[in-house]
Short mmCIF file of C-alpha atoms in Angstrom, two decimals:
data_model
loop_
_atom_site.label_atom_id
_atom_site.label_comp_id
_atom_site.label_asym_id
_atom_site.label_seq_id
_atom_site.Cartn_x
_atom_site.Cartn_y
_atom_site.Cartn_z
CA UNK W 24 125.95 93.11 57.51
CA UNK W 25 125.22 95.61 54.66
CA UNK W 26 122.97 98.06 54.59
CA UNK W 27 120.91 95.49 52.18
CA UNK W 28 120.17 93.35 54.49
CA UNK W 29 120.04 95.59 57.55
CA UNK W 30 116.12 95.05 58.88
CA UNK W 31 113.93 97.33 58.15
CA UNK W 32 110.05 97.74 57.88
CA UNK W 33 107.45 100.54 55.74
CA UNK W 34 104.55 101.57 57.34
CA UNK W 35 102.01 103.59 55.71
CA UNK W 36 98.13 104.84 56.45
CA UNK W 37 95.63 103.83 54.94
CA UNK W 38 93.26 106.16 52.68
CA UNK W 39 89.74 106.53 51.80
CA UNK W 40 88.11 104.50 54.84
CA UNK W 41 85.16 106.05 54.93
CA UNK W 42 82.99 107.58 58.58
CA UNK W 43 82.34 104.22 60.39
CA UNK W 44 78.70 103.95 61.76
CA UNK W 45 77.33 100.97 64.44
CA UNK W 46 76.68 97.91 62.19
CA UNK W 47 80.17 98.25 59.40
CA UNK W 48 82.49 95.43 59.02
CA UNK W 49 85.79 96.74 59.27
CA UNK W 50 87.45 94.13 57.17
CA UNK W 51 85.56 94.99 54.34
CA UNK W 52 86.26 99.04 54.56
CA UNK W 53 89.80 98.28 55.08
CA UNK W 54 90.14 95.95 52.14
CA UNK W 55 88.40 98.52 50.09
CA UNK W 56 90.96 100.89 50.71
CA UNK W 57 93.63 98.62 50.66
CA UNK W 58 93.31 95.90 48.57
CA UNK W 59 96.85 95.13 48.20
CA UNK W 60 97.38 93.65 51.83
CA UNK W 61 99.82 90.59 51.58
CA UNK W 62 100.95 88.01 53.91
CA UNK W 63 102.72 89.40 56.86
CA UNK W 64 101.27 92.61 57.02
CA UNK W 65 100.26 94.18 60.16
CA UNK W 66 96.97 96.23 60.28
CA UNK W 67 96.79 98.97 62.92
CA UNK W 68 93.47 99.58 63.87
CA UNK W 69 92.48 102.48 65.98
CA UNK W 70 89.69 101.56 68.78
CA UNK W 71 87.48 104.84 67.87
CA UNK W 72 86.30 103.05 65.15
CA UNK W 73 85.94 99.46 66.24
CA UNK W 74 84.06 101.10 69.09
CA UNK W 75 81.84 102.83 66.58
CA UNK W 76 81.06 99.73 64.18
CA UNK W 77 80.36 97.75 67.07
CA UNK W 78 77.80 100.08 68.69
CA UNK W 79 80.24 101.36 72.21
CA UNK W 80 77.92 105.07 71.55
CA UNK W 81 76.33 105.57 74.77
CA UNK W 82 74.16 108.66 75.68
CA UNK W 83 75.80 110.35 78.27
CA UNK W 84 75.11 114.02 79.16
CA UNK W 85 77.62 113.13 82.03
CA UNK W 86 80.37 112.11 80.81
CA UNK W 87 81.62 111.72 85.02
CA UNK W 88 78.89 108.60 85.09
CA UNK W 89 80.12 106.92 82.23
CA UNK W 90 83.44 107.06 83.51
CA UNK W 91 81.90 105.60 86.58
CA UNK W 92 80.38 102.63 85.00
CA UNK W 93 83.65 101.65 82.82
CA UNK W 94 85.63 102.42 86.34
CA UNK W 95 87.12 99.17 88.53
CA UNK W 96 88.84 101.36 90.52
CA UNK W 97 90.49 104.50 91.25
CA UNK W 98 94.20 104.51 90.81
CA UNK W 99 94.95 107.91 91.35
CA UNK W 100 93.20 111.22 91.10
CA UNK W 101 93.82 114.91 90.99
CA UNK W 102 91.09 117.67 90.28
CA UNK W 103 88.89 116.52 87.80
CA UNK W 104 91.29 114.11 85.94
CA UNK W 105 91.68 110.48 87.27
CA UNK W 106 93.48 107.52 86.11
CA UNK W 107 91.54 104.42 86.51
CA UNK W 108 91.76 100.68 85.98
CA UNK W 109 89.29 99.88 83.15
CA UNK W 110 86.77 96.28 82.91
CA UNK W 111 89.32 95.42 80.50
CA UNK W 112 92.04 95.60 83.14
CA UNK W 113 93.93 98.64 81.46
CA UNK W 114 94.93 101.57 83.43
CA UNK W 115 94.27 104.70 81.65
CA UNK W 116 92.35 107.76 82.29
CA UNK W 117 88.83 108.21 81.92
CA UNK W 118 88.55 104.77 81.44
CA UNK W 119 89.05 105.05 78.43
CA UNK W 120 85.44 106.88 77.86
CA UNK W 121 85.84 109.51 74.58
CA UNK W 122 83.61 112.36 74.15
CA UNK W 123 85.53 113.50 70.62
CA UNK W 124 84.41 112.66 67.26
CA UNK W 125 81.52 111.35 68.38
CA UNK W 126 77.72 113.23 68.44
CA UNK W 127 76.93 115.92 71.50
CA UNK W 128 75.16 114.35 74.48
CA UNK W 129 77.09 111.18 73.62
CA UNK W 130 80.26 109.52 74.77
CA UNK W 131 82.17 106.63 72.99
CA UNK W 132 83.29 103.29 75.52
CA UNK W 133 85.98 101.22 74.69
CA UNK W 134 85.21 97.65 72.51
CA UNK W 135 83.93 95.18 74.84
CA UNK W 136 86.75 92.77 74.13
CA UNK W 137 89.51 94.35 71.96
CA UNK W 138 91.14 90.93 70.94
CA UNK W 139 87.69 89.51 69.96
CA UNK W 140 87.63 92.66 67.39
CA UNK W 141 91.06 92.31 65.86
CA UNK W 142 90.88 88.54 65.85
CA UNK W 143 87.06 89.53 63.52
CA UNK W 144 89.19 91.71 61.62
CA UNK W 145 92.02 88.91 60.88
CA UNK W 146 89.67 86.90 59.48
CA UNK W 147 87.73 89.01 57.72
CA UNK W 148 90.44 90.19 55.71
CA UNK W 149 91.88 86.38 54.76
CA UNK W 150 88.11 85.65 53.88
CA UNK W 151 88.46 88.47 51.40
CA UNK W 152 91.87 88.42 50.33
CA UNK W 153 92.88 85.03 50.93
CA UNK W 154 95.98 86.46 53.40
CA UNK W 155 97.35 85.57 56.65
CA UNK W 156 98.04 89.62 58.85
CA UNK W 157 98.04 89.99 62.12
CA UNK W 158 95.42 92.88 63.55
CA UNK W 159 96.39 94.96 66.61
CA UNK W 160 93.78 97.39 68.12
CA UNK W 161 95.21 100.08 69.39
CA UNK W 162 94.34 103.43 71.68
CA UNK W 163 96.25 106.10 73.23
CA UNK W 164 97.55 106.91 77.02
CA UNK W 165 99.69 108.63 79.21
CA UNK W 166 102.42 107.35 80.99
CA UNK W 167 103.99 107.39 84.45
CA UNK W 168 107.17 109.49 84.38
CA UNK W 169 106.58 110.29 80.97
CA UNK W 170 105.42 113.53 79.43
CA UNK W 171 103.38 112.90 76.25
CA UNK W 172 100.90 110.16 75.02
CA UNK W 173 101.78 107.57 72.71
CA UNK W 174 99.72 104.56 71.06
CA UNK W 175 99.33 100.79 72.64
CA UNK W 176 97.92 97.92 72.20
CA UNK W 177 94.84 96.94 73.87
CA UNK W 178 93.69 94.14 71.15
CA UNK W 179 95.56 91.69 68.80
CA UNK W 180 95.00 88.85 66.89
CA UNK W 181 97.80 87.03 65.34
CA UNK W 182 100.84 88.84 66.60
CA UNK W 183 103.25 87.69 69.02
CA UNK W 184 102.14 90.73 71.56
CA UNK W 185 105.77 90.05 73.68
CA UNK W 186 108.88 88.90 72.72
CA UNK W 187 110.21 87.20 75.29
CA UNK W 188 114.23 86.93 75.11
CA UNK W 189 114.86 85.82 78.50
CA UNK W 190 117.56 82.71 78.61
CA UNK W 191 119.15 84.42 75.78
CA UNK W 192 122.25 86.70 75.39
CA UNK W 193 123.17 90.07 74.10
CA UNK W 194 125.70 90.79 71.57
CA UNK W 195 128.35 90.54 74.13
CA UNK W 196 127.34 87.00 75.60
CA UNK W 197 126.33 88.79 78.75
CA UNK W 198 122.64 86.54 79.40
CA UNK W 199 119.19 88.19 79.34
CA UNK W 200 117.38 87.85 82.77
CA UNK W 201 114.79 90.18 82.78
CA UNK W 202 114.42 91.26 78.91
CA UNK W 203 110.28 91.02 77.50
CA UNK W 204 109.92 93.45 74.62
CA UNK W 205 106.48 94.53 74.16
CA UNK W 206 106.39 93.97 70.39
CA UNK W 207 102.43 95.00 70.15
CA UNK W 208 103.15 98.08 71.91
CA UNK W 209 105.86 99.00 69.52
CA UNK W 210 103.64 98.54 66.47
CA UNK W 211 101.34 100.27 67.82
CA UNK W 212 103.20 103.40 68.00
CA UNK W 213 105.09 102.71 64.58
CA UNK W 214 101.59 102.81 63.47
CA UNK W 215 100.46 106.48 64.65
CA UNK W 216 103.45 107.85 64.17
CA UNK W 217 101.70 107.77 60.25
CA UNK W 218 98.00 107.89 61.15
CA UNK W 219 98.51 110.67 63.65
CA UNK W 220 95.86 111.94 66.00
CA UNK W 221 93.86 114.50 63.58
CA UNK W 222 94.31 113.27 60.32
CA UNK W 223 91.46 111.19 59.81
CA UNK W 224 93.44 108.33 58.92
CA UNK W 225 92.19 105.18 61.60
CA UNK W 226 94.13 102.46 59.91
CA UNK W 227 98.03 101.77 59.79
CA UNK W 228 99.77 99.06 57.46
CA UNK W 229 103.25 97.92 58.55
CA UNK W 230 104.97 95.44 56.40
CA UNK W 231 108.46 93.80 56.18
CA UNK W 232 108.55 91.96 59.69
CA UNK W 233 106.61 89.08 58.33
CA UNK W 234 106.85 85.58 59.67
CA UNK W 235 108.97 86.37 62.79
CA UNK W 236 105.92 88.62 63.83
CA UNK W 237 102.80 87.25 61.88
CA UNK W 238 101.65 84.02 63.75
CA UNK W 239 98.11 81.70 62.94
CA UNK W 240 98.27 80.97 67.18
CA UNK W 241 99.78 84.16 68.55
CA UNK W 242 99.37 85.83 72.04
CA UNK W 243 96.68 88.20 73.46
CA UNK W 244 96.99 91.60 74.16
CA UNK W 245 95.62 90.54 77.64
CA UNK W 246 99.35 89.13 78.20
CA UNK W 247 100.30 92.91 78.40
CA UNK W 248 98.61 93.79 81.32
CA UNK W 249 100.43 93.35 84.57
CA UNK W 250 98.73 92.06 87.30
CA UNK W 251 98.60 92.57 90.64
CA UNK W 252 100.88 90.77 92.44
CA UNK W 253 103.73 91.71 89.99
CA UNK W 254 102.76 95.38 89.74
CA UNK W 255 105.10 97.68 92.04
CA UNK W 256 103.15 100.89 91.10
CA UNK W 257 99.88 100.08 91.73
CA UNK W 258 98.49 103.27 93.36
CA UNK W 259 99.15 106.76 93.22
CA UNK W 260 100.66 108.19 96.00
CA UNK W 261 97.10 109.52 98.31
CA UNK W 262 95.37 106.52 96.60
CA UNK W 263 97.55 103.81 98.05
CA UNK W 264 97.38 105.29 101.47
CA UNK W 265 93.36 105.07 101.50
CA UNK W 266 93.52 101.40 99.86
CA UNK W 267 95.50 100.12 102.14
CA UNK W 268 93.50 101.69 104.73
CA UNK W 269 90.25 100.69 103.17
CA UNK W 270 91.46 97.23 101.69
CA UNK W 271 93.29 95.71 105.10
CA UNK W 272 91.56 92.40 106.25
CA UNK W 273 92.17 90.52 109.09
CA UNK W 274 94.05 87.29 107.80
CA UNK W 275 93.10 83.85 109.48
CA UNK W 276 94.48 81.83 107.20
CA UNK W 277 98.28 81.61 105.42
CA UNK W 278 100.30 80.14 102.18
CA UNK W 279 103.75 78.54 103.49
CA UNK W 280 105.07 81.37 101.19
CA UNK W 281 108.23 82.80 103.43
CA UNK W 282 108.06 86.54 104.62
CA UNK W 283 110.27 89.26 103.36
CA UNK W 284 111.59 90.33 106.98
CA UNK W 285 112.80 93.44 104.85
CA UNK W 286 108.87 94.09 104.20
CA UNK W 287 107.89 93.44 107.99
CA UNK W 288 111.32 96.47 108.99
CA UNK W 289 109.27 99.24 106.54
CA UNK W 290 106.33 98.84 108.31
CA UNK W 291 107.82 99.06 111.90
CA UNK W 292 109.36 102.28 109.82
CA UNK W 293 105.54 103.45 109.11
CA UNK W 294 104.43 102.16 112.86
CA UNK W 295 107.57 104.73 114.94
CA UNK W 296 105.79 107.64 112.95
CA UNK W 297 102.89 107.51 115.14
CA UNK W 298 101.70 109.95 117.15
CA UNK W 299 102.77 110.02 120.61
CA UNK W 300 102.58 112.21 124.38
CA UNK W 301 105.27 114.43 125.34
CA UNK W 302 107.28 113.23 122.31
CA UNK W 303 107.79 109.96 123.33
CA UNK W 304 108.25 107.04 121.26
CA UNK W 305 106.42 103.98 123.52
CA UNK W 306 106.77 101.26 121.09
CA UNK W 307 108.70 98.01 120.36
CA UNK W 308 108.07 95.31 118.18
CA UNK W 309 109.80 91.78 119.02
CA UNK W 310 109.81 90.24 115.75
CA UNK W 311 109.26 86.44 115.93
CA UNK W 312 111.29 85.31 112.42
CA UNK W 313 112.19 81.57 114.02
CA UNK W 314 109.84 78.99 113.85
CA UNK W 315 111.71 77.55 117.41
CA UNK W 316 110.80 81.04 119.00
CA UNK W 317 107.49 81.31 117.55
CA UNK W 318 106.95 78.08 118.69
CA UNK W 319 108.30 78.38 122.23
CA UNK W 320 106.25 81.80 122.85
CA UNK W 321 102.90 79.90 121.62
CA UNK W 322 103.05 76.52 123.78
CA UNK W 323 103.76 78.53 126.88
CA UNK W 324 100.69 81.10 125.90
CA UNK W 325 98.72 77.99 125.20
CA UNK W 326 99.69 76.11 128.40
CA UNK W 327 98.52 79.80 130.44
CA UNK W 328 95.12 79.80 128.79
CA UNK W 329 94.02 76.32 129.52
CA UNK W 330 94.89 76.61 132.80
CA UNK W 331 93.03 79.85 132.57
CA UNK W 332 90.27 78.41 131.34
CA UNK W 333 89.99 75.71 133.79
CA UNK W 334 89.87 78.10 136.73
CA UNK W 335 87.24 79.48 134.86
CA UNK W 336 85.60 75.91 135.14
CA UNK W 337 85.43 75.10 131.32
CA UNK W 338 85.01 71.92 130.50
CA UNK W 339 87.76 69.77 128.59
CA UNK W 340 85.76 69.92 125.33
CA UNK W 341 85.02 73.90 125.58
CA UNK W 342 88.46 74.26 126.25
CA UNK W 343 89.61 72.20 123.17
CA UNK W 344 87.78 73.91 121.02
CA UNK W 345 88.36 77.71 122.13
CA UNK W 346 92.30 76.50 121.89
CA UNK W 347 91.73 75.52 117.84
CA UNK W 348 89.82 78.85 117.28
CA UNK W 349 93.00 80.22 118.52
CA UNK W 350 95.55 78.70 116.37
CA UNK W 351 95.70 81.72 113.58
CA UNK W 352 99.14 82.55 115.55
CA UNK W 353 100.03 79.00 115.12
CA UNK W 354 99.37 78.96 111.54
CA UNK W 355 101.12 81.61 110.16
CA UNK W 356 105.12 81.88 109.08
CA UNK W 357 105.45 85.05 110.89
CA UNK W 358 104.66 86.85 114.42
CA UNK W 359 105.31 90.03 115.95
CA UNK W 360 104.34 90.89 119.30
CA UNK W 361 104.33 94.72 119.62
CA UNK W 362 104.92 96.25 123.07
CA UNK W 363 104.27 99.03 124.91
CA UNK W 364 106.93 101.07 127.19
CA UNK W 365 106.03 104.00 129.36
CA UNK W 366 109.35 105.66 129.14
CA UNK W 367 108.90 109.47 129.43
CA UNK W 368 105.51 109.10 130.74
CA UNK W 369 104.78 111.65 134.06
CA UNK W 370 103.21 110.58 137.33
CA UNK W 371 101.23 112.95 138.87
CA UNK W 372 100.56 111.16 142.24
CA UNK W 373 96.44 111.69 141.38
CA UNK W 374 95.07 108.30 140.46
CA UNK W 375 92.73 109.85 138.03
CA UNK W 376 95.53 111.75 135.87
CA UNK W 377 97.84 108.78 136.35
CA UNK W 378 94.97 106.71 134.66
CA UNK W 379 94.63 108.96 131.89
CA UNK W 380 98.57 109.02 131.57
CA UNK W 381 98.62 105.36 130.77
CA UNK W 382 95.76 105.69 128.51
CA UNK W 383 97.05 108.37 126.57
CA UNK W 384 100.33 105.88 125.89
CA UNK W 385 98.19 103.28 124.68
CA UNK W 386 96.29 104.87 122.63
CA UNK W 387 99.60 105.73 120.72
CA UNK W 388 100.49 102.26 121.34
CA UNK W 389 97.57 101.37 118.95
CA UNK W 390 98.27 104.21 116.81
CA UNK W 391 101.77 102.57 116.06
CA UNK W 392 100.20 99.04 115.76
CA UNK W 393 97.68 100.53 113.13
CA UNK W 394 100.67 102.32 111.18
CA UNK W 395 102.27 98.90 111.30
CA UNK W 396 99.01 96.74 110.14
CA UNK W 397 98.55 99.48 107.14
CA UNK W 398 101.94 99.66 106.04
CA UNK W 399 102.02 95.65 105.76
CA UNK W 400 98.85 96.14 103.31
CA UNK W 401 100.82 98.06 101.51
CA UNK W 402 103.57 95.24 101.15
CA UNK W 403 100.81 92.75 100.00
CA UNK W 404 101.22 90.94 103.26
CA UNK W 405 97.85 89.97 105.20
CA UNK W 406 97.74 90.55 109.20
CA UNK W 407 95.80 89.34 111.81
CA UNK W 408 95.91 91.63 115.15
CA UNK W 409 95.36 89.86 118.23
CA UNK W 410 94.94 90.57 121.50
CA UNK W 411 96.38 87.05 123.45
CA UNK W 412 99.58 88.30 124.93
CA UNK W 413 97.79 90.48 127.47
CA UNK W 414 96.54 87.46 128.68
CA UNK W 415 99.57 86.44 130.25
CA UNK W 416 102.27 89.52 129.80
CA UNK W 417 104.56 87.61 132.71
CA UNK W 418 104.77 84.28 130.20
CA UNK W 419 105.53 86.55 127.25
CA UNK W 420 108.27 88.07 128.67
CA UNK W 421 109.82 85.36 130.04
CA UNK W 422 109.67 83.40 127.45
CA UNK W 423 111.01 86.45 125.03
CA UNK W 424 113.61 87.56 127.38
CA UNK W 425 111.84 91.00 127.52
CA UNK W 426 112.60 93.85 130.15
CA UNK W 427 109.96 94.19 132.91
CA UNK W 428 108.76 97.76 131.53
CA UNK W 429 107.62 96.16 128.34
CA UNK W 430 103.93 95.51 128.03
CA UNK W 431 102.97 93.38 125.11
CA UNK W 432 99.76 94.29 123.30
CA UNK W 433 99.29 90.89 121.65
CA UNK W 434 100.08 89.66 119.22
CA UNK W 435 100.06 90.26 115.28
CA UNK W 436 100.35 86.90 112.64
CA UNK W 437 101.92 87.78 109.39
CA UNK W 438 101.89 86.33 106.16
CA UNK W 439 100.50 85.65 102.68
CA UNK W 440 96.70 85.34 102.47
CA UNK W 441 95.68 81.72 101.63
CA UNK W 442 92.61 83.38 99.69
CA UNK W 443 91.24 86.78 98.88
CA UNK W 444 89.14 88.36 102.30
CA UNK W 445 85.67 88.28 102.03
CA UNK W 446 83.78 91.28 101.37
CA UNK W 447 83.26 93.66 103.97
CA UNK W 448 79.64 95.22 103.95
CA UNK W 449 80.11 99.42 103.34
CA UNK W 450 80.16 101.59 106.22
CA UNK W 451 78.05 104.15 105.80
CA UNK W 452 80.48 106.76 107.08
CA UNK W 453 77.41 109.50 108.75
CA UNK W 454 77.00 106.54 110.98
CA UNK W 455 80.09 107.13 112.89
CA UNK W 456 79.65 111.11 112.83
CA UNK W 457 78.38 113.75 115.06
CA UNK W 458 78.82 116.97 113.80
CA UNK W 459 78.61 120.33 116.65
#
């Protein structure tokens, strides 16, 4: 291929747009400046001013509280600067809130909904002009890993926003598994790379990529945002400790989705780092990954509490039911029964110090089952913790094949959450505090 007909692309700022107040159509200042825009072009359209035109000024003597109201929740935080996940689902500092170029005692918010604006834009500009561009609204951020800030996209309207090459190969035949180019992103940055950050200059053109870019139905910059499930950095370091802390549920009810026993080994790893008496380490966890086992451990449990429950005189019916309350164990794809072992632990020959012996290894027992219950919020895996294996410790380990010294400490059910918990009403922490 020649240099001719190598790809290439010119991108240019545009001049003379004028301070944009609440109430301005954008399309109309930008096609006053630039009348010229042709089919294929690509307008890059900084957010400070689609903010401004569409009235996102907000008096705010604290700029903290304004953060707070934009603010869905606290990704990570150090000193005064945090890095928070936005209404729009972006995860930037601040929220994205802007006290620059913009009046003292006020603070400028992000558009409302960024594609909405560039898709206004788009047709704005063919209503003038009579020409098809594609609009991306763009604003600046940080990066993990990264030192620097560079532009994104956090709007577009009639740009293909990814390129997805996946089922394709590379120059060399070798096939593309895992390759999505963020094409918005890229403009974006093409663009301030010539409107830079002080110059005044709000509005990019880049032209030359044309039809392969330039689409009537195109994606949303809303495809750009990772969710959730797929996102392996969700928290910052201290952050993720308190949300999974915080944001663990007890889990009643499973998908069939399998369990990563690799997930369920890191959080024994997190449970053995618990606390313990006279350095000790007093746990085990039996780790039920065969649904023969599971099931052999739960009729034998079941078949020890109904007979339980008849000595206790309940009727059929009572005992029926208290048996299908039960069945979270049943239900989910994955059990662990964590036990306790007294190895190490002194006897004193005093009844009262024995006693608090035992209870000084169970509380580390529970320390270890916490770690564990934590950690598996941290894997996206829902738990349920219950206590039905002291109930009948002689069936469990029988059935499990488990040395006499072990103690189980019931029982925990692990597995995908069939829905999102319920919320938990706040716990108003002074409650739980007496200070001396």
């Amino acid at each position: 291929m020649t240099s001719s007909q190598a790809p290439s692309f010119h991108a240019w700022a545009v001049a003379g747009i004028p301070e944009v107040r609440e109430g301005d159509e954008l399309a109309k200042l930008i096609v006053a400046a630039e009348p010229a825009l042709a089919d294929g072009d690509v307008l890059l359209v900084t957010s400070k001013i689609v903010s401004k035109a569409e009235g996102r000024i907000v008096r705010a003597d604290d700029r903290e509280a304004a953060i707070d109201a934009e603010t869905v929740r606290v990704v990570a935080r150090r000193g005064t600067l945090r890095i928070v996940e936005n209404k729009l689902g972006l995860v930037m500092a601040a929220a994205g809130v802007d006290a620059s170029n913009t009046p003292a005692g006020t603070v400028l918010l992000l558009p409302e909904d960024p594609d909405a604006s560039a898709a206004a834009i788009r047709d704005g500009v063919r209503d003038a002009l009579g020409v098809e561009v594609g609009v991306v609204i763009t604003d600046t951020f940080g990066r993990p890993w990264r030192n620097g800030l560079t532009d994104v996209a956090i709007g577009a309207a009639g740009v293909r926003v990814l390129d997805d090459l996946r089922g394709g190969v590379d120059a060399y035949g070798n096939p593309l598994s895992a390759t999505v180019v963020a094409t918005a992103d890229e403009l974006a940055a093409a663009g301030d790379l010539v409107k830079g950050k002080a110059g005044g200059l709000p509005v990019a053109v880049v032209r030359g990529l044309g039809e392969s870019l330039v689409r009537e139905q195109a994606g949303s910059a809303r495809e750009l945002v990772r969710g959730a499930r797929d996102d392996m950095f969700r928290l910052g370091t201290s952050e993720a400790v308190r949300e999974a802390m915080t944001q663990r549920r007890t889990v009643r009810a499973f998908t069939d989705e399998a369990v990563d026993p690799g997930a369920v080994r890191r959080a024994v790893a997190a449970a053995v780092t618990a606390p313990a008496p006279h350095h000790t380490t007093p746990w085990r966890f039996v780790l039920l990954e065969s649904e023969a086992a599971r099931g052999r451990l739960l009729d034998a449990m079941r078949e020890a509490w109904v007979a339980d429950l008849r000595r206790d005189g309940k009727s059929e019916e009572s005992i029926a039911k208290r048996v299908r309350r039960g069945d979270v164990l049943r239900n989910a794809p994955y059990l662990v029964v964590p036990c306790l072992v007294m190895d190490g632990s002194h006897t004193y020959g005093d009844a009262r110090r024995d006693a608090a012996e035992r209870e000084m290894f169970v509380v580390a027992a529970g320390a270890g089952v916490q770690n564990f219950l934590v950690a598996l919020a941290g894997e996206r895996l829902g738990s349920a913790w219950v206590s039905s294996t002291m109930f009948c410790r002689d069936v469990v380990r029988d059935v499990l094949e488990l040395p006499e010294g072990w103690d189980p400490m019931g029982a925990v059910a692990v597995g995908h959450a069939a829905a999102a918990p319920a919320e938990r009403p706040a716990r108003i922490v002074s409650e739980f505090i007496e200070v001396r």
